[in-house]
Amino acid sequence: MVGDPAELTARQIDLKQASPSRVYDYLIGGACNFAVDREWANEAIKRMPWIRAAARSNRAFLRRAVRLCASHGVTQFLDLGSGIPSGQSVHEMARKIEPASNVVYVDNEAVAVAHSQLTLDAVSGAGIIEADLTDTDFVLRHPLTRSLLDFSRPVALLMTASLYYIPDHDLVRRTVARYVDAVPSGSYLVLSHTTLGKSQRDALELANVLEMTKSLTSAATARTPAWIAALFTGLEMLDPGLVYTSYWRPEGLRVLNQAPWHDSVLAAVARKP
Ligand SMILES: C[S@@+](CC[C@H](N)C(=O)[O-])C[C@H]1O[C@@H](n2cnc3c(N)ncnc32)[C@H](O)[C@@H]1O
């Protein structure tokens, strides 16, 4: 964990290089971003006008999936690559259904960690660890994890829009498997991951933005639907399976002129048998 968030210095926040958490915060309408992040995002919007819809649709998927886990009685959440807390945080989403829910947030970006700490200061049953989520032993053995999560009871593992910042395919597979191994039967895996769109034009636009992410503090990698689906091996996939975020149990009206592949992010929820 970082110390006093007020001590977060320019040394820790690189104001010359855009970062995934701050760019995402800007895209979903948050206020915790800097000029460099907004410039990057505005250029990305020019190249791929639906990037904002994709980010917001991902966040909305997370909210629906957390509520689903809570409605199945899960009261423990491990949010890996949690981001900057803009709008509703996972503990707020879960506590609407299960008021006694505990949440451990994990992120490796100083700004995301500092802002989460500020938000969580007065909140019991929730906290943040500054860590690389692939450092599974560090996260799982961390005193905050041990104090807030009881691994003899089901845990919802949240890995939304974070694994694509890890370029090593094997490392991603091993990381997911290690977390799934650490939780008992009745636990859930909530995962979303970017993929190239169905139409050639969308795929080209996304590829263009993925190229741009090389200038971020972490570059993003799109993976095929089959590769993403394999991360759920051994788990019971919930309906409707691995689909574009806006097709995962949509609520209310959908924007008619927004084709689903414009979301470009696949999502699913699965239960550990
Ligand atoms: C696009 S945001 C997604 C935030 C949130 N999970 C959501 O779906 O709304 C991606 C987040 O993953 C974090 N992240 C990327 N790679 C990570 C890693 N190796 N370890 C921990 N966090 C990571 C970034 O810092 C960023 O905050």
CSV table of C-alpha atoms and ligand atoms in Angstrom, one decimal:
chain,number,residue,atom,x,y,z
A,1,MET,CA,0.0,0.0,0.0
A,2,VAL,CA,1.2,3.6,-0.5
A,3,GLY,CA,1.6,6.0,2.4
A,4,ASP,CA,-0.4,9.2,2.7
A,5,PRO,CA,-2.1,9.8,-0.7
A,6,ALA,CA,-1.5,13.5,-0.3
A,7,GLU,CA,2.3,12.7,-0.6
A,8,LEU,CA,1.8,11.3,-4.1
A,9,THR,CA,4.4,13.3,-5.9
A,10,ALA,CA,5.2,14.1,-9.5
A,11,ARG,CA,7.9,11.4,-9.2
A,12,GLN,CA,5.2,8.7,-8.8
A,13,ILE,CA,2.9,10.2,-11.4
A,14,ASP,CA,4.5,10.6,-14.8
A,15,LEU,CA,2.8,13.6,-16.3
A,16,LYS,CA,4.5,13.2,-19.6
A,17,GLN,CA,3.2,9.7,-20.3
A,18,ALA,CA,-0.5,8.7,-20.5
A,19,SER,CA,-1.5,5.6,-18.4
A,20,PRO,CA,-4.2,3.0,-18.8
A,21,SER,CA,-6.0,3.8,-15.6
A,22,ARG,CA,-6.1,7.5,-16.2
A,23,VAL,CA,-7.1,7.2,-19.9
A,24,TYR,CA,-9.9,4.7,-18.9
A,25,ASP,CA,-11.0,7.1,-16.2
A,26,TYR,CA,-11.3,9.9,-18.8
A,27,LEU,CA,-13.2,7.6,-21.2
A,28,ILE,CA,-15.8,6.6,-18.6
A,29,GLY,CA,-16.3,10.2,-17.5
A,30,GLY,CA,-14.1,10.4,-14.4
A,31,ALA,CA,-12.1,13.5,-13.2
A,32,CYS,CA,-8.8,11.8,-12.2
A,33,ASN,CA,-6.8,12.3,-15.3
A,34,PHE,CA,-4.2,14.7,-16.7
A,35,ALA,CA,-3.7,16.6,-20.0
A,36,VAL,CA,-1.4,13.9,-21.3
A,37,ASP,CA,-4.1,11.3,-20.7
A,38,ARG,CA,-6.9,13.4,-22.3
A,39,GLU,CA,-4.7,14.2,-25.4
A,40,TRP,CA,-4.0,10.5,-25.8
A,41,ALA,CA,-7.7,9.6,-25.4
A,42,ASN,CA,-8.9,12.3,-27.8
A,43,GLU,CA,-6.5,11.0,-30.5
A,44,ALA,CA,-7.8,7.5,-29.8
A,45,ILE,CA,-11.4,8.7,-30.1
A,46,LYS,CA,-10.5,10.2,-33.5
A,47,ARG,CA,-9.1,6.9,-34.7
A,48,MET,CA,-11.8,4.7,-33.1
A,49,PRO,CA,-14.9,6.8,-32.4
A,50,TRP,CA,-16.6,4.0,-30.4
A,51,ILE,CA,-13.8,3.6,-27.8
A,52,ARG,CA,-15.8,5.6,-25.2
A,53,ALA,CA,-18.8,3.3,-25.7
A,54,ALA,CA,-16.5,0.3,-25.3
A,55,ALA,CA,-15.1,1.5,-22.0
A,56,ARG,CA,-18.5,2.4,-20.6
A,57,SER,CA,-20.0,-0.9,-21.7
A,58,ASN,CA,-17.2,-2.7,-20.0
A,59,ARG,CA,-17.8,-0.9,-16.7
A,60,ALA,CA,-21.6,-1.6,-17.0
A,61,PHE,CA,-20.8,-5.3,-17.5
A,62,LEU,CA,-18.7,-5.2,-14.3
A,63,ARG,CA,-21.6,-3.8,-12.4
A,64,ARG,CA,-24.1,-6.4,-13.7
A,65,ALA,CA,-21.7,-9.2,-13.0
A,66,VAL,CA,-20.9,-8.1,-9.5
A,67,ARG,CA,-24.6,-7.8,-8.7
A,68,LEU,CA,-25.1,-11.3,-10.1
A,69,CYS,CA,-22.4,-12.8,-7.9
A,70,ALA,CA,-23.8,-10.9,-4.9
A,71,SER,CA,-27.3,-12.2,-5.7
A,72,HIS,CA,-25.9,-15.7,-5.6
A,73,GLY,CA,-24.7,-15.1,-2.0
A,74,VAL,CA,-21.1,-14.1,-2.7
A,75,THR,CA,-19.9,-11.5,-0.1
A,76,GLN,CA,-16.2,-11.5,-1.0
A,77,PHE,CA,-14.6,-9.9,-4.0
A,78,LEU,CA,-11.0,-9.7,-5.2
A,79,ASP,CA,-10.8,-7.0,-7.9
A,80,LEU,CA,-7.6,-7.4,-9.9
A,81,GLY,CA,-6.6,-4.4,-11.9
A,82,SER,CA,-9.3,-2.3,-10.2
A,83,GLY,CA,-8.5,1.1,-11.7
A,84,ILE,CA,-9.4,4.6,-10.5
A,85,PRO,CA,-12.7,4.6,-8.5
A,86,SER,CA,-14.9,6.7,-10.8
A,87,GLY,CA,-18.6,6.5,-10.2
A,88,GLN,CA,-19.7,3.4,-8.4
A,89,SER,CA,-17.0,1.2,-6.9
A,90,VAL,CA,-17.2,-2.6,-6.6
A,91,HIS,CA,-18.0,-2.5,-2.8
A,92,GLU,CA,-20.9,-0.1,-3.5
A,93,MET,CA,-22.2,-2.3,-6.4
A,94,ALA,CA,-22.0,-5.5,-4.2
A,95,ARG,CA,-23.4,-3.9,-1.0
A,96,LYS,CA,-26.6,-2.9,-2.8
A,97,ILE,CA,-27.4,-6.6,-2.8
A,98,GLU,CA,-25.1,-8.0,0.0
A,99,PRO,CA,-24.5,-5.2,2.5
A,100,ALA,CA,-21.8,-7.2,4.3
A,101,SER,CA,-19.6,-7.6,1.3
A,102,ASN,CA,-15.8,-7.3,1.6
A,103,VAL,CA,-13.6,-6.2,-1.3
A,104,VAL,CA,-9.9,-6.2,-1.9
A,105,TYR,CA,-8.8,-4.0,-4.7
A,106,VAL,CA,-5.4,-4.5,-6.5
A,107,ASP,CA,-3.8,-2.2,-8.9
A,108,ASN,CA,-0.2,-1.4,-9.9
A,109,GLU,CA,-0.7,2.3,-10.8
A,110,ALA,CA,0.1,4.9,-8.1
A,111,VAL,CA,-2.8,7.2,-9.0
A,112,ALA,CA,-5.4,4.4,-9.0
A,113,VAL,CA,-4.0,3.2,-5.6
A,114,ALA,CA,-3.9,6.7,-4.0
A,115,HIS,CA,-7.4,7.6,-5.1
A,116,SER,CA,-8.8,4.2,-4.0
A,117,GLN,CA,-7.2,4.8,-0.6
A,118,LEU,CA,-8.8,8.2,-0.3
A,119,THR,CA,-12.2,6.8,-1.2
A,120,LEU,CA,-11.8,3.8,1.1
A,121,ASP,CA,-10.4,5.6,4.0
A,122,ALA,CA,-13.7,5.7,5.9
A,123,VAL,CA,-15.0,2.4,4.5
A,124,SER,CA,-14.7,-0.7,6.5
A,125,GLY,CA,-14.4,-4.1,4.9
A,126,ALA,CA,-12.6,-2.8,1.8
A,127,GLY,CA,-9.0,-1.9,1.0
A,128,ILE,CA,-6.4,-1.6,-1.8
A,129,ILE,CA,-3.1,-3.3,-2.4
A,130,GLU,CA,-0.5,-1.8,-4.7
A,131,ALA,CA,0.8,-4.7,-6.6
A,132,ASP,CA,1.2,-6.3,-10.0
A,133,LEU,CA,-1.7,-8.7,-10.2
A,134,THR,CA,0.6,-11.4,-11.7
A,135,ASP,CA,2.4,-11.5,-8.4
A,136,THR,CA,-0.2,-13.9,-7.2
A,137,ASP,CA,1.5,-15.1,-4.0
A,138,PHE,CA,2.1,-11.5,-2.9
A,139,VAL,CA,-1.6,-10.7,-3.4
A,140,LEU,CA,-3.0,-13.9,-1.9
A,141,ARG,CA,-0.7,-13.8,1.1
A,142,HIS,CA,-1.0,-10.0,1.7
A,143,PRO,CA,-2.2,-9.2,5.2
A,144,LEU,CA,-5.1,-7.1,3.8
A,145,THR,CA,-6.2,-10.1,1.7
A,146,ARG,CA,-5.9,-12.5,4.6
A,147,SER,CA,-7.9,-10.1,6.9
A,148,LEU,CA,-10.7,-9.3,4.5
A,149,LEU,CA,-11.2,-12.5,2.5
A,150,ASP,CA,-11.9,-16.0,3.9
A,151,PHE,CA,-10.7,-18.5,1.3
A,152,SER,CA,-12.9,-21.3,2.8
A,153,ARG,CA,-15.9,-19.4,1.5
A,154,PRO,CA,-16.7,-18.4,-2.2
A,155,VAL,CA,-14.8,-15.4,-3.6
A,156,ALA,CA,-15.6,-13.5,-6.8
A,157,LEU,CA,-12.4,-13.0,-8.8
A,158,LEU,CA,-12.8,-9.8,-11.0
A,159,MET,CA,-10.4,-9.4,-13.9
A,160,THR,CA,-12.1,-6.9,-16.1
A,161,ALA,CA,-10.2,-5.0,-18.8
A,162,SER,CA,-6.9,-5.6,-17.0
A,163,LEU,CA,-5.4,-8.9,-18.4
A,164,TYR,CA,-4.9,-7.3,-21.9
A,165,TYR,CA,-2.2,-5.1,-20.3
A,166,ILE,CA,-0.1,-8.2,-19.7
A,167,PRO,CA,1.6,-9.2,-23.0
A,168,ASP,CA,2.9,-12.6,-21.9
A,169,HIS,CA,0.2,-15.1,-22.9
A,170,ASP,CA,1.6,-17.9,-20.6
A,171,LEU,CA,1.8,-15.5,-17.7
A,172,VAL,CA,-1.9,-14.5,-18.1
A,173,ARG,CA,-2.9,-18.2,-18.3
A,174,ARG,CA,-0.9,-19.1,-15.2
A,175,THR,CA,-2.1,-16.1,-13.2
A,176,VAL,CA,-5.8,-16.8,-13.9
A,177,ALA,CA,-5.3,-20.5,-13.0
A,178,ARG,CA,-3.5,-19.6,-9.8
A,179,TYR,CA,-6.3,-17.4,-8.5
A,180,VAL,CA,-9.0,-19.9,-9.5
A,181,ASP,CA,-7.0,-22.6,-7.7
A,182,ALA,CA,-6.9,-20.5,-4.5
A,183,VAL,CA,-10.7,-20.1,-4.2
A,184,PRO,CA,-13.2,-22.8,-3.2
A,185,SER,CA,-16.1,-24.4,-5.1
A,186,GLY,CA,-19.0,-21.9,-5.5
A,187,SER,CA,-16.5,-19.0,-6.4
A,188,TYR,CA,-16.9,-17.0,-9.6
A,189,LEU,CA,-14.6,-15.7,-12.3
A,190,VAL,CA,-15.7,-12.4,-13.9
A,191,LEU,CA,-13.5,-11.6,-16.8
A,192,SER,CA,-13.5,-9.2,-19.8
A,193,HIS,CA,-10.8,-8.9,-22.5
A,194,THR,CA,-10.4,-6.9,-25.7
A,195,THR,CA,-10.6,-8.8,-29.0
A,196,LEU,CA,-10.4,-7.7,-32.6
A,197,GLY,CA,-13.9,-6.7,-34.0
A,198,LYS,CA,-15.9,-8.9,-36.4
A,199,SER,CA,-15.9,-6.4,-39.2
A,200,GLN,CA,-12.6,-5.6,-41.0
A,201,ARG,CA,-13.1,-1.8,-40.5
A,202,ASP,CA,-13.6,-2.2,-36.8
A,203,ALA,CA,-10.6,-4.5,-36.5
A,204,LEU,CA,-8.4,-2.0,-38.3
A,205,GLU,CA,-9.6,0.8,-36.2
A,206,LEU,CA,-8.9,-1.2,-33.0
A,207,ALA,CA,-5.5,-2.4,-34.3
A,208,ASN,CA,-4.7,1.3,-34.9
A,209,VAL,CA,-5.5,2.2,-31.3
A,210,LEU,CA,-3.7,-0.9,-29.9
A,211,GLU,CA,-0.6,0.4,-31.8
A,212,MET,CA,-1.1,3.7,-30.0
A,213,THR,CA,-1.1,2.0,-26.6
A,214,LYS,CA,2.6,1.3,-27.1
A,215,SER,CA,3.1,4.9,-25.9
A,216,LEU,CA,1.2,4.2,-22.7
A,217,THR,CA,2.9,3.1,-19.5
A,218,SER,CA,1.6,-0.4,-20.5
A,219,ALA,CA,0.7,-1.5,-24.0
A,220,ALA,CA,-2.5,-3.5,-24.7
A,221,THR,CA,-2.8,-6.8,-26.5
A,222,ALA,CA,-6.0,-8.1,-28.2
A,223,ARG,CA,-6.6,-11.9,-28.0
A,224,THR,CA,-8.9,-14.2,-30.0
A,225,PRO,CA,-12.3,-15.3,-28.6
A,226,ALA,CA,-11.0,-18.9,-28.5
A,227,TRP,CA,-7.9,-17.9,-26.5
A,228,ILE,CA,-10.0,-15.9,-24.0
A,229,ALA,CA,-12.6,-18.7,-23.7
A,230,ALA,CA,-9.8,-21.1,-22.7
A,231,LEU,CA,-9.1,-19.1,-19.6
A,232,PHE,CA,-12.4,-20.5,-18.3
A,233,THR,CA,-11.3,-24.2,-18.7
A,234,GLY,CA,-12.7,-26.3,-15.8
A,235,LEU,CA,-15.3,-23.7,-14.9
A,236,GLU,CA,-19.1,-23.7,-15.5
A,237,MET,CA,-19.8,-20.8,-17.9
A,238,LEU,CA,-23.0,-18.9,-17.0
A,239,ASP,CA,-25.4,-17.9,-19.7
A,240,PRO,CA,-25.0,-16.3,-22.2
A,241,GLY,CA,-21.4,-17.5,-22.3
A,242,LEU,CA,-18.5,-15.4,-23.7
A,243,VAL,CA,-20.1,-12.4,-25.5
A,244,TYR,CA,-19.5,-8.8,-26.2
A,245,THR,CA,-20.0,-6.8,-23.0
A,246,SER,CA,-23.3,-5.2,-24.1
A,247,TYR,CA,-24.8,-8.6,-24.8
A,248,TRP,CA,-24.0,-10.0,-21.4
A,249,ARG,CA,-27.4,-10.0,-19.6
A,250,PRO,CA,-28.3,-6.4,-20.8
A,251,GLU,CA,-30.7,-4.4,-18.7
A,252,GLY,CA,-33.2,-1.9,-20.1
A,253,LEU,CA,-32.9,-0.5,-23.6
A,254,ARG,CA,-29.8,-0.8,-25.8
A,255,VAL,CA,-28.7,1.9,-28.1
A,256,LEU,CA,-30.1,0.8,-31.4
A,257,ASN,CA,-27.4,2.2,-33.8
A,258,GLN,CA,-24.5,0.7,-31.8
A,259,ALA,CA,-23.6,-2.6,-33.3
A,260,PRO,CA,-22.4,-5.0,-30.5
A,261,TRP,CA,-19.0,-5.7,-32.1
A,262,HIS,CA,-18.3,-2.0,-31.6
A,263,ASP,CA,-17.8,-2.9,-28.0
A,264,SER,CA,-14.7,-5.0,-29.0
A,265,VAL,CA,-14.5,-6.4,-25.5
A,266,LEU,CA,-15.6,-10.0,-24.7
A,267,ALA,CA,-17.0,-10.8,-21.3
A,268,ALA,CA,-18.1,-13.8,-19.3
A,269,VAL,CA,-18.9,-15.0,-15.8
A,270,ALA,CA,-18.2,-18.6,-14.7
A,271,ARG,CA,-18.7,-20.6,-11.5
A,272,LYS,CA,-16.1,-22.9,-10.0
A,273,PRO,CA,-17.8,-26.3,-9.6
B,1,LIG,C1,-9.0,-0.4,-18.2
B,1,LIG,S1,-8.7,-0.3,-16.5
B,1,LIG,C2,-10.0,-1.4,-15.9
B,1,LIG,C3,-10.5,-1.0,-14.5
B,1,LIG,C4,-11.6,-1.9,-14.0
B,1,LIG,N1,-11.1,-3.3,-13.8
B,1,LIG,C5,-12.8,-2.0,-14.9
B,1,LIG,O1,-13.1,-2.9,-15.6
B,1,LIG,O2,-13.6,-1.0,-14.9
B,1,LIG,C6,-7.3,-1.4,-16.3
B,1,LIG,C7,-6.7,-1.3,-15.0
B,1,LIG,O3,-5.8,-2.5,-14.8
B,1,LIG,C8,-4.6,-2.0,-14.2
B,1,LIG,N2,-3.5,-3.0,-14.5
B,1,LIG,C9,-3.0,-3.2,-15.7
B,1,LIG,N3,-2.0,-4.2,-15.6
B,1,LIG,C10,-1.9,-4.5,-14.3
B,1,LIG,C11,-1.1,-5.4,-13.5
B,1,LIG,N4,-0.2,-6.1,-14.1
B,1,LIG,N5,-1.3,-5.4,-12.2
B,1,LIG,C12,-2.2,-4.7,-11.6
B,1,LIG,N6,-3.0,-3.8,-12.2
B,1,LIG,C13,-2.9,-3.7,-13.6
B,1,LIG,C14,-4.4,-0.6,-14.7
B,1,LIG,O4,-3.5,0.1,-13.9
B,1,LIG,C15,-5.8,-0.1,-14.8
B,1,LIG,O5,-6.1,0.6,-13.6
